[in-house]
Amino acid sequence: MKVALTIAGSDSGGGAGIQADLRTFAAHGLHGASAITAVTAQNSVAVTAYVALEPAMVAAQIDAVASDMAVAAAKTGMLANAGIVAAVAAAVERHRFPFLVVDPVMVAKSGDRLLDAAAEKAYERLYPLATVLTPNLPEAEALLGRPVRTREAMRRAAEDLRARGPRAVVVKGGHLEGDAEAVDVFADGTRLLELSAPRIDTIHTHGTGCTYSAAIAARLALGHELLEAVRGAKEYLTQAIRGAYAVGRGPGPVDHLHPLTADRR
């Protein structure tokens, strides 16, 4: 049984964060371990409050898992503040996980901010440790300090972010307006590619970024080549969005477990 580790915040509504990551790992046949960085009070409408854990406690969780289990891949999600970013980077340096997917979670689907401004600068320490960095358009804009609103801008953003140290970058185009396809840009220094999938007409997309990055980590843990892992994760996410459902008054979660439940529908 391969082990995947998620280092992220907890979503009390169950659609994103640690909860989405663990369900995604389970759907890929992996044992999911977790290091919680923050506890959020949220539902399908808003994040009403959150408390970040002490950086030492975040590091202690990572150390506890890594000292006992062979972590095949890890991913980061909500890291909340610069202290946690630094603690996570130090832990990753200690344990040298084979693969690390860095999802620079900054803003929730509801628009609520999940990362303080000082932490954006701290991410520079994570760049060279990342197998792949997976920002959406608002996150790419924040990291680069410039607009990213077109496919060409996405391509430049992917190349510029990759130059900061990650082995590869996937700039996610879900926020791109006026496009019939959901287009992401993949860059690894050799390949610069657009990855397309049909854009599904639904509001129920809570946790898509977490799910995508967790699926990439899962597939890397299973031995997939990097681009193959990203392509497969995008297909997994597309099918998960097809099965998305409402559980509250706002955007609901995607169907993380669709590979396990498709035959029951």
Coordinates of C-alpha atoms in Angstrom, one line a residue:
M1 CA 0.0 0.0 0.0
K2 CA 1.5 3.3 -1.1
V3 CA 1.3 6.3 1.3
A4 CA 0.5 9.9 0.2
L5 CA 0.8 12.8 2.7
T6 CA -1.3 15.9 2.6
I7 CA -0.2 19.1 4.4
A8 CA -3.1 21.4 4.4
G9 CA -6.0 23.0 6.3
S10 CA -9.2 21.2 7.4
D11 CA -12.5 22.1 5.8
S12 CA -15.4 21.7 8.2
G13 CA -17.7 21.6 5.2
G14 CA -16.0 18.5 3.8
G15 CA -15.4 19.7 0.2
A16 CA -11.9 21.0 0.1
G17 CA -8.6 20.9 2.1
I18 CA -7.6 17.8 4.0
Q19 CA -11.0 16.2 3.5
A20 CA -10.8 16.5 -0.3
D21 CA -7.2 15.3 -0.4
L22 CA -7.9 12.2 1.7
R23 CA -10.9 11.2 -0.4
T24 CA -8.8 11.7 -3.6
F25 CA -6.0 9.5 -2.2
A26 CA -8.6 6.8 -1.4
A27 CA -10.1 7.0 -4.9
H28 CA -6.6 6.2 -6.2
G29 CA -6.1 3.2 -3.9
L30 CA -3.6 5.0 -1.6
H31 CA -3.3 5.2 2.2
G32 CA -3.7 8.9 3.0
A33 CA -1.8 10.5 5.9
S34 CA -2.2 14.2 6.9
A35 CA -0.6 17.1 8.7
I36 CA -3.2 19.7 9.5
T37 CA -2.0 23.3 9.2
A38 CA -5.2 25.2 10.1
V39 CA -8.7 24.5 11.3
T40 CA -11.4 26.4 9.3
A41 CA -15.0 27.1 10.1
Q42 CA -16.6 27.0 6.7
N43 CA -19.5 25.7 4.7
S44 CA -20.6 26.0 1.0
V45 CA -21.1 29.7 1.4
A46 CA -18.2 31.2 3.3
V47 CA -15.2 30.7 5.6
T48 CA -16.4 32.3 8.8
A49 CA -13.2 31.8 10.8
Y50 CA -9.9 29.9 10.9
V51 CA -7.1 29.2 13.4
A52 CA -3.7 28.3 12.2
L53 CA -1.7 25.7 14.2
E54 CA 1.7 26.5 15.7
P55 CA 4.4 25.8 13.1
A56 CA 6.1 23.4 15.5
M57 CA 2.9 21.3 15.6
V58 CA 2.6 21.2 11.9
A59 CA 6.2 20.0 11.7
A60 CA 5.6 17.4 14.4
Q61 CA 2.8 15.9 12.4
I62 CA 5.0 15.6 9.3
D63 CA 7.9 14.2 11.3
A64 CA 5.6 11.6 13.0
V65 CA 4.3 10.3 9.6
A66 CA 7.6 10.4 7.8
S67 CA 9.6 8.7 10.6
D68 CA 7.2 5.7 10.5
M69 CA 5.9 5.5 6.9
A70 CA 7.5 5.5 3.5
V71 CA 5.8 8.6 2.0
A72 CA 5.6 8.0 -1.8
A73 CA 4.4 11.6 -2.5
A74 CA 3.3 14.7 -0.5
K75 CA 1.3 17.8 -1.3
T76 CA 0.7 21.1 0.3
G77 CA -2.4 23.1 0.4
M78 CA -3.4 25.9 2.8
L79 CA -0.3 26.9 4.8
A80 CA -1.8 30.1 6.3
N81 CA 1.3 32.1 7.3
A82 CA 5.0 32.5 6.8
G83 CA 5.9 30.5 9.9
I84 CA 4.0 27.4 8.7
V85 CA 5.5 27.8 5.2
A86 CA 9.0 27.8 6.7
A87 CA 8.3 24.9 9.0
V88 CA 6.9 22.8 6.1
A89 CA 9.9 23.7 3.9
A90 CA 12.3 22.6 6.6
A91 CA 10.4 19.3 7.2
V92 CA 10.4 18.6 3.4
E93 CA 14.1 19.2 3.3
R94 CA 14.6 16.8 6.2
H95 CA 12.6 14.0 4.8
R96 CA 13.3 14.4 1.1
F97 CA 10.0 13.1 -0.2
P98 CA 10.3 11.6 -3.7
F99 CA 7.6 14.0 -5.0
L100 CA 6.1 17.2 -3.7
V101 CA 3.1 19.0 -5.2
V102 CA 2.8 22.6 -4.0
D103 CA -0.7 24.1 -4.4
P104 CA -0.3 27.7 -3.3
V105 CA -3.8 28.1 -1.7
M106 CA -4.4 31.7 -1.1
V107 CA -8.2 32.4 -1.5
A108 CA -11.1 30.1 -0.9
K109 CA -13.8 29.5 -3.5
S110 CA -16.0 31.9 -1.6
G111 CA -13.4 34.7 -1.9
D112 CA -12.2 34.5 1.7
R113 CA -8.4 34.9 2.1
L114 CA -6.6 31.8 3.5
L115 CA -3.0 33.1 3.4
D116 CA -1.4 36.2 5.0
A117 CA 0.6 38.5 2.8
A118 CA 3.9 37.7 4.4
A119 CA 3.6 34.1 3.4
E120 CA 3.5 34.9 -0.3
K121 CA 7.2 35.8 -0.1
A122 CA 7.9 32.8 2.1
Y123 CA 6.8 30.5 -0.7
E124 CA 10.2 31.2 -2.4
R125 CA 11.7 28.6 -0.1
L126 CA 9.2 25.9 -1.4
Y127 CA 9.8 26.5 -5.1
P128 CA 13.0 24.5 -5.4
L129 CA 11.5 21.7 -3.4
A130 CA 8.5 21.3 -5.6
T131 CA 8.1 18.6 -8.2
V132 CA 5.2 20.7 -9.5
L133 CA 3.6 24.0 -8.5
T134 CA -0.2 24.3 -9.3
P135 CA -1.4 27.9 -9.0
N136 CA -4.8 29.0 -10.4
L137 CA -5.0 32.4 -12.2
P138 CA -5.5 34.6 -9.1
E139 CA -2.7 32.8 -7.3
A140 CA -0.4 33.1 -10.3
E141 CA -1.2 36.8 -10.4
A142 CA -0.3 37.2 -6.7
L143 CA 2.9 35.2 -7.0
L144 CA 4.1 37.2 -10.1
G145 CA 2.6 40.6 -9.3
R146 CA 1.0 41.0 -12.7
P147 CA -2.3 40.1 -14.5
V148 CA -2.7 36.6 -15.9
R149 CA -5.9 36.8 -17.9
T150 CA -5.2 35.1 -21.3
R151 CA -3.8 31.8 -22.6
E152 CA -0.6 33.6 -23.7
A153 CA -0.3 35.2 -20.3
M154 CA -0.7 31.8 -18.7
R155 CA 2.1 30.4 -20.9
R156 CA 4.4 33.2 -19.8
A157 CA 3.4 32.8 -16.2
A158 CA 4.1 29.1 -16.3
E159 CA 7.6 29.6 -17.7
D160 CA 8.4 32.5 -15.3
L161 CA 7.2 30.5 -12.2
R162 CA 9.1 27.4 -13.3
A163 CA 12.3 29.6 -13.5
R164 CA 12.0 30.2 -9.8
G165 CA 12.8 26.5 -9.0
P166 CA 10.0 24.0 -9.4
R167 CA 10.6 21.1 -11.7
A168 CA 7.3 21.9 -13.4
V169 CA 4.4 24.3 -13.2
V170 CA 0.7 23.8 -14.0
V171 CA -1.1 27.2 -14.3
K172 CA -4.8 26.3 -14.0
G173 CA -7.2 28.1 -16.3
G174 CA -10.5 27.4 -14.6
H175 CA -11.0 31.2 -13.9
L176 CA -10.4 32.1 -17.6
E177 CA -13.5 33.8 -18.9
G178 CA -15.2 33.3 -22.3
D179 CA -13.6 29.9 -23.0
A180 CA -15.6 26.8 -23.8
E181 CA -12.7 24.6 -22.6
A182 CA -11.0 24.4 -19.2
V183 CA -7.4 25.0 -20.3
D184 CA -4.3 24.5 -18.1
V185 CA -0.7 25.3 -19.1
F186 CA 2.1 22.8 -18.3
A187 CA 5.7 23.8 -18.3
D188 CA 8.8 21.8 -17.3
G189 CA 11.6 23.6 -19.0
T190 CA 11.4 21.3 -22.0
R191 CA 7.7 21.1 -22.7
L192 CA 5.2 24.0 -22.8
L193 CA 1.8 22.5 -23.4
E194 CA -1.9 23.4 -23.1
L195 CA -4.1 20.7 -21.5
S196 CA -7.7 21.0 -22.4
A197 CA -11.0 19.5 -21.1
P198 CA -14.6 20.4 -21.7
R199 CA -15.8 23.1 -19.4
I200 CA -18.7 21.7 -17.4
D201 CA -21.6 24.1 -16.7
T202 CA -22.0 23.8 -12.9
I203 CA -21.5 26.0 -9.8
H204 CA -20.5 22.9 -7.8
T205 CA -16.8 23.2 -8.0
H206 CA -15.8 23.6 -4.3
G207 CA -12.4 22.1 -3.7
T208 CA -11.3 21.6 -7.3
G209 CA -7.8 23.0 -6.8
C210 CA -7.2 20.8 -3.8
T211 CA -8.6 17.8 -5.7
Y212 CA -6.4 18.4 -8.8
S213 CA -3.2 18.7 -6.8
A214 CA -4.0 15.7 -4.7
A215 CA -4.7 13.6 -7.8
I216 CA -1.3 14.7 -9.3
A217 CA 0.4 13.7 -6.0
A218 CA -1.5 10.4 -6.0
R219 CA -0.5 9.5 -9.6
L220 CA 3.1 10.4 -8.9
A221 CA 3.0 8.1 -5.9
L222 CA 1.8 5.4 -8.2
G223 CA 4.7 5.8 -10.5
H224 CA 3.3 7.8 -13.3
E225 CA 5.6 10.1 -15.3
L226 CA 5.0 13.8 -14.5
L227 CA 3.1 14.9 -17.6
E228 CA 1.2 11.6 -17.5
A229 CA 0.3 12.3 -13.9
V230 CA -1.0 15.8 -14.7
R231 CA -3.0 14.6 -17.7
G232 CA -4.5 11.8 -15.7
A233 CA -5.3 14.1 -12.7
K234 CA -7.1 16.5 -15.0
E235 CA -9.2 13.7 -16.5
Y236 CA -10.0 12.5 -12.9
L237 CA -11.0 16.0 -11.9
T238 CA -13.2 16.5 -15.0
Q239 CA -15.2 13.3 -14.2
A240 CA -15.4 14.4 -10.5
I241 CA -16.9 17.8 -11.6
R242 CA -19.4 15.9 -13.8
G243 CA -20.6 14.2 -10.6
A244 CA -20.6 17.3 -8.4
Y245 CA -23.5 17.8 -6.1
A246 CA -25.1 20.3 -3.7
V247 CA -25.0 19.9 0.0
G248 CA -25.8 23.4 1.1
R249 CA -26.8 26.8 -0.2
G250 CA -23.6 27.5 -2.1
P251 CA -21.2 25.7 -4.4
G252 CA -21.0 22.0 -3.5
P253 CA -18.1 19.6 -3.8
V254 CA -17.0 17.5 -6.7
D255 CA -17.4 13.7 -6.5
H256 CA -14.0 12.6 -5.3
L257 CA -14.9 9.0 -5.1
H258 CA -16.4 8.6 -8.6
P259 CA -13.9 5.8 -9.6
L260 CA -15.3 3.7 -6.7
T261 CA -19.0 4.6 -7.0
A262 CA -19.6 4.9 -10.8
D263 CA -21.2 1.4 -11.0
R264 CA -23.7 2.3 -8.3
R265 CA -25.3 5.1 -10.2

